[in-house]
Amino acid sequence: MWDTWRSQSKWTEKKLKESTADWQIIATHFQCGHQAQWYKKLHHELGLDLLVTGHTHVQNIFDKWSVLGGLTCFITGGGGGITSEVSPANERSTAYGFFDLIFTKDEIKLESINFRGNKVGSATVTPVARNVTDA
């Protein structure tokens, strides 16, 4: 497993360095905080703007999270798999739902909507400067 991780990490860094896209976004399975130092490096050095994760069966936004060096990350695990890791009983429950993302060239607006139709979280992401060198 770790051999695959190392090769995929190198591939990811190569692709981020080569990218000319306006937005640098990674989607992965494991939740925010997993391999935090590596994602922090991608954010600071290669311009990673947003991290989309799953694994945990709940919705959560880590807006400009210090653990990831200011990178915004969200868990979109509010459905599928097991029924729920938390009780969906209250109006602000994040056990089930979806995210609505609105992209423009200047920002990404995230809204977490629960299964009751209530907005339970939001964040705005702006692009980070890229510090890519040919080293």
mmCIF file of C-alpha atoms in Angstrom:
data_model
loop_
_atom_site.group_PDB
_atom_site.id
_atom_site.type_symbol
_atom_site.label_atom_id
_atom_site.label_comp_id
_atom_site.label_asym_id
_atom_site.label_seq_id
_atom_site.Cartn_x
_atom_site.Cartn_y
_atom_site.Cartn_z
ATOM 1 C CA MET A 1 0.000 0.000 0.000
ATOM 2 C CA TRP A 2 2.765 2.467 0.870
ATOM 3 C CA ASP A 3 4.551 1.835 -2.430
ATOM 4 C CA THR A 4 1.353 2.841 -4.213
ATOM 5 C CA TRP A 5 0.996 5.897 -1.949
ATOM 6 C CA ARG A 6 4.552 7.036 -2.755
ATOM 7 C CA SER A 7 4.138 6.609 -6.503
ATOM 8 C CA GLN A 8 0.746 8.351 -6.497
ATOM 9 C CA SER A 9 2.136 11.183 -4.362
ATOM 10 C CA LYS A 10 4.907 11.795 -6.903
ATOM 11 C CA TRP A 11 2.376 11.640 -9.756
ATOM 12 C CA THR A 12 0.092 14.134 -7.954
ATOM 13 C CA GLU A 13 2.929 16.588 -7.357
ATOM 14 C CA LYS A 14 4.001 16.304 -11.003
ATOM 15 C CA LYS A 15 0.462 16.983 -12.222
ATOM 16 C CA LEU A 16 0.039 19.988 -9.913
ATOM 17 C CA LYS A 17 3.368 21.426 -11.130
ATOM 18 C CA GLU A 18 2.319 20.994 -14.772
ATOM 19 C CA SER A 19 -1.206 22.310 -14.362
ATOM 20 C CA THR A 20 -2.241 25.654 -15.812
ATOM 21 C CA ALA A 21 -5.819 25.367 -14.524
ATOM 22 C CA ASP A 22 -7.376 28.227 -12.578
ATOM 23 C CA TRP A 23 -8.244 25.886 -9.702
ATOM 24 C CA GLN A 24 -6.187 23.108 -8.107
ATOM 25 C CA ILE A 25 -8.541 20.652 -6.381
ATOM 26 C CA ILE A 26 -7.913 17.139 -5.083
ATOM 27 C CA ALA A 27 -10.610 14.613 -4.185
ATOM 28 C CA THR A 28 -9.588 11.686 -2.000
ATOM 29 C CA HIS A 29 -11.152 9.100 0.259
ATOM 30 C CA PHE A 30 -9.560 9.708 3.668
ATOM 31 C CA GLN A 31 -10.840 12.621 5.742
ATOM 32 C CA CYS A 32 -9.310 16.035 6.353
ATOM 33 C CA GLY A 33 -6.180 15.743 8.466
ATOM 34 C CA HIS A 34 -4.956 12.455 6.950
ATOM 35 C CA GLN A 35 -1.416 13.066 5.601
ATOM 36 C CA ALA A 36 -1.793 16.687 6.754
ATOM 37 C CA GLN A 37 1.838 17.716 6.239
ATOM 38 C CA TRP A 38 1.809 16.545 2.622
ATOM 39 C CA TYR A 39 -1.421 18.410 1.799
ATOM 40 C CA LYS A 40 -0.052 21.472 3.588
ATOM 41 C CA LYS A 41 3.005 21.282 1.310
ATOM 42 C CA LEU A 42 0.786 20.969 -1.774
ATOM 43 C CA HIS A 43 -1.180 24.005 -0.634
ATOM 44 C CA HIS A 44 1.864 26.203 0.065
ATOM 45 C CA GLU A 45 4.218 25.072 -2.689
ATOM 46 C CA LEU A 46 2.004 23.872 -5.541
ATOM 47 C CA GLY A 47 -1.116 25.978 -5.149
ATOM 48 C CA LEU A 48 -3.620 23.356 -4.000
ATOM 49 C CA ASP A 49 -6.807 25.368 -3.440
ATOM 50 C CA LEU A 50 -9.317 22.847 -2.096
ATOM 51 C CA LEU A 51 -9.355 19.316 -0.684
ATOM 52 C CA VAL A 52 -12.510 17.196 -1.034
ATOM 53 C CA THR A 53 -12.677 14.087 1.169
ATOM 54 C CA GLY A 54 -15.004 11.362 2.386
ATOM 55 C CA HIS A 55 -14.505 8.291 4.618
ATOM 56 C CA THR A 56 -16.336 9.675 7.662
ATOM 57 C CA HIS A 57 -20.123 9.486 7.235
ATOM 58 C CA VAL A 58 -20.875 13.094 8.078
ATOM 59 C CA GLN A 59 -20.617 16.466 6.340
ATOM 60 C CA ASN A 60 -18.057 18.921 7.666
ATOM 61 C CA ILE A 61 -16.138 21.987 6.475
ATOM 62 C CA PHE A 62 -12.657 22.848 7.742
ATOM 63 C CA ASP A 63 -12.409 26.423 6.457
ATOM 64 C CA LYS A 64 -8.818 27.623 6.050
ATOM 65 C CA TRP A 65 -7.798 24.948 8.549
ATOM 66 C CA SER A 66 -4.521 25.606 10.395
ATOM 67 C CA VAL A 67 -3.705 21.863 10.499
ATOM 68 C CA LEU A 68 -3.481 22.012 6.684
ATOM 69 C CA GLY A 69 -1.680 25.355 6.613
ATOM 70 C CA GLY A 70 -4.813 27.331 5.783
ATOM 71 C CA LEU A 71 -6.134 24.927 3.135
ATOM 72 C CA THR A 72 -9.919 24.520 3.098
ATOM 73 C CA CYS A 73 -11.070 20.909 3.244
ATOM 74 C CA PHE A 74 -14.508 19.378 3.405
ATOM 75 C CA ILE A 75 -15.864 15.929 4.181
ATOM 76 C CA THR A 76 -18.735 14.938 1.952
ATOM 77 C CA GLY A 77 -19.580 11.677 3.654
ATOM 78 C CA GLY A 78 -23.212 12.447 4.425
ATOM 79 C CA GLY A 79 -24.695 9.475 2.607
ATOM 80 C CA GLY A 80 -24.079 5.924 1.438
ATOM 81 C CA GLY A 81 -22.237 3.124 3.190
ATOM 82 C CA ILE A 82 -23.270 2.789 6.800
ATOM 83 C CA THR A 83 -26.452 4.572 7.773
ATOM 84 C CA SER A 84 -24.838 7.274 9.916
ATOM 85 C CA GLU A 85 -22.112 7.935 12.457
ATOM 86 C CA VAL A 86 -24.161 10.618 14.228
ATOM 87 C CA SER A 87 -27.856 10.996 14.993
ATOM 88 C CA PRO A 88 -29.807 12.842 12.280
ATOM 89 C CA ALA A 89 -32.445 13.880 14.852
ATOM 90 C CA ASN A 90 -31.898 17.646 15.032
ATOM 91 C CA GLU A 91 -32.506 20.390 12.455
ATOM 92 C CA ARG A 92 -28.783 21.116 12.032
ATOM 93 C CA SER A 93 -27.741 17.480 11.662
ATOM 94 C CA THR A 94 -24.880 16.805 9.262
ATOM 95 C CA ALA A 95 -25.507 13.059 9.081
ATOM 96 C CA TYR A 96 -26.971 13.165 5.557
ATOM 97 C CA GLY A 97 -26.980 15.741 2.808
ATOM 98 C CA PHE A 98 -24.946 17.238 0.007
ATOM 99 C CA PHE A 99 -22.659 20.129 -0.905
ATOM 100 C CA ASP A 100 -23.498 22.842 -3.399
ATOM 101 C CA LEU A 101 -20.420 24.397 -5.006
ATOM 102 C CA ILE A 102 -20.511 27.533 -7.134
ATOM 103 C CA PHE A 103 -17.339 28.176 -9.130
ATOM 104 C CA THR A 104 -16.200 31.464 -10.615
ATOM 105 C CA LYS A 105 -12.722 32.436 -11.715
ATOM 106 C CA ASP A 106 -12.223 34.330 -8.450
ATOM 107 C CA GLU A 107 -13.837 32.102 -5.817
ATOM 108 C CA ILE A 108 -15.565 28.863 -4.942
ATOM 109 C CA LYS A 109 -18.574 29.095 -2.659
ATOM 110 C CA LEU A 110 -19.342 25.936 -0.662
ATOM 111 C CA GLU A 111 -22.650 25.281 1.043
ATOM 112 C CA SER A 112 -23.423 22.206 3.105
ATOM 113 C CA ILE A 113 -27.122 21.329 2.866
ATOM 114 C CA ASN A 114 -28.515 18.642 5.160
ATOM 115 C CA PHE A 115 -31.262 16.139 4.366
ATOM 116 C CA ARG A 116 -33.860 18.531 5.787
ATOM 117 C CA GLY A 117 -32.840 21.205 3.267
ATOM 118 C CA ASN A 118 -31.137 23.380 5.880
ATOM 119 C CA LYS A 119 -27.836 25.108 5.168
ATOM 120 C CA VAL A 120 -25.556 23.817 7.928
ATOM 121 C CA GLY A 121 -22.221 25.222 6.822
ATOM 122 C CA SER A 122 -20.506 27.394 4.262
ATOM 123 C CA ALA A 123 -17.102 28.635 3.164
ATOM 124 C CA THR A 124 -15.572 30.713 0.410
ATOM 125 C CA VAL A 125 -12.304 29.621 -1.189
ATOM 126 C CA THR A 126 -10.021 31.933 -3.140
ATOM 127 C CA PRO A 127 -7.094 30.738 -5.250
ATOM 128 C CA VAL A 128 -3.679 30.557 -3.619
ATOM 129 C CA ALA A 129 -0.459 31.676 -5.248
ATOM 130 C CA ARG A 130 1.612 28.944 -6.804
ATOM 131 C CA ASN A 131 5.285 28.718 -5.846
ATOM 132 C CA VAL A 132 6.279 26.117 -8.434
ATOM 133 C CA THR A 133 9.969 25.993 -9.305
ATOM 134 C CA ASP A 134 11.809 23.836 -11.815
ATOM 135 C CA ALA A 135 14.031 22.392 -9.075
#
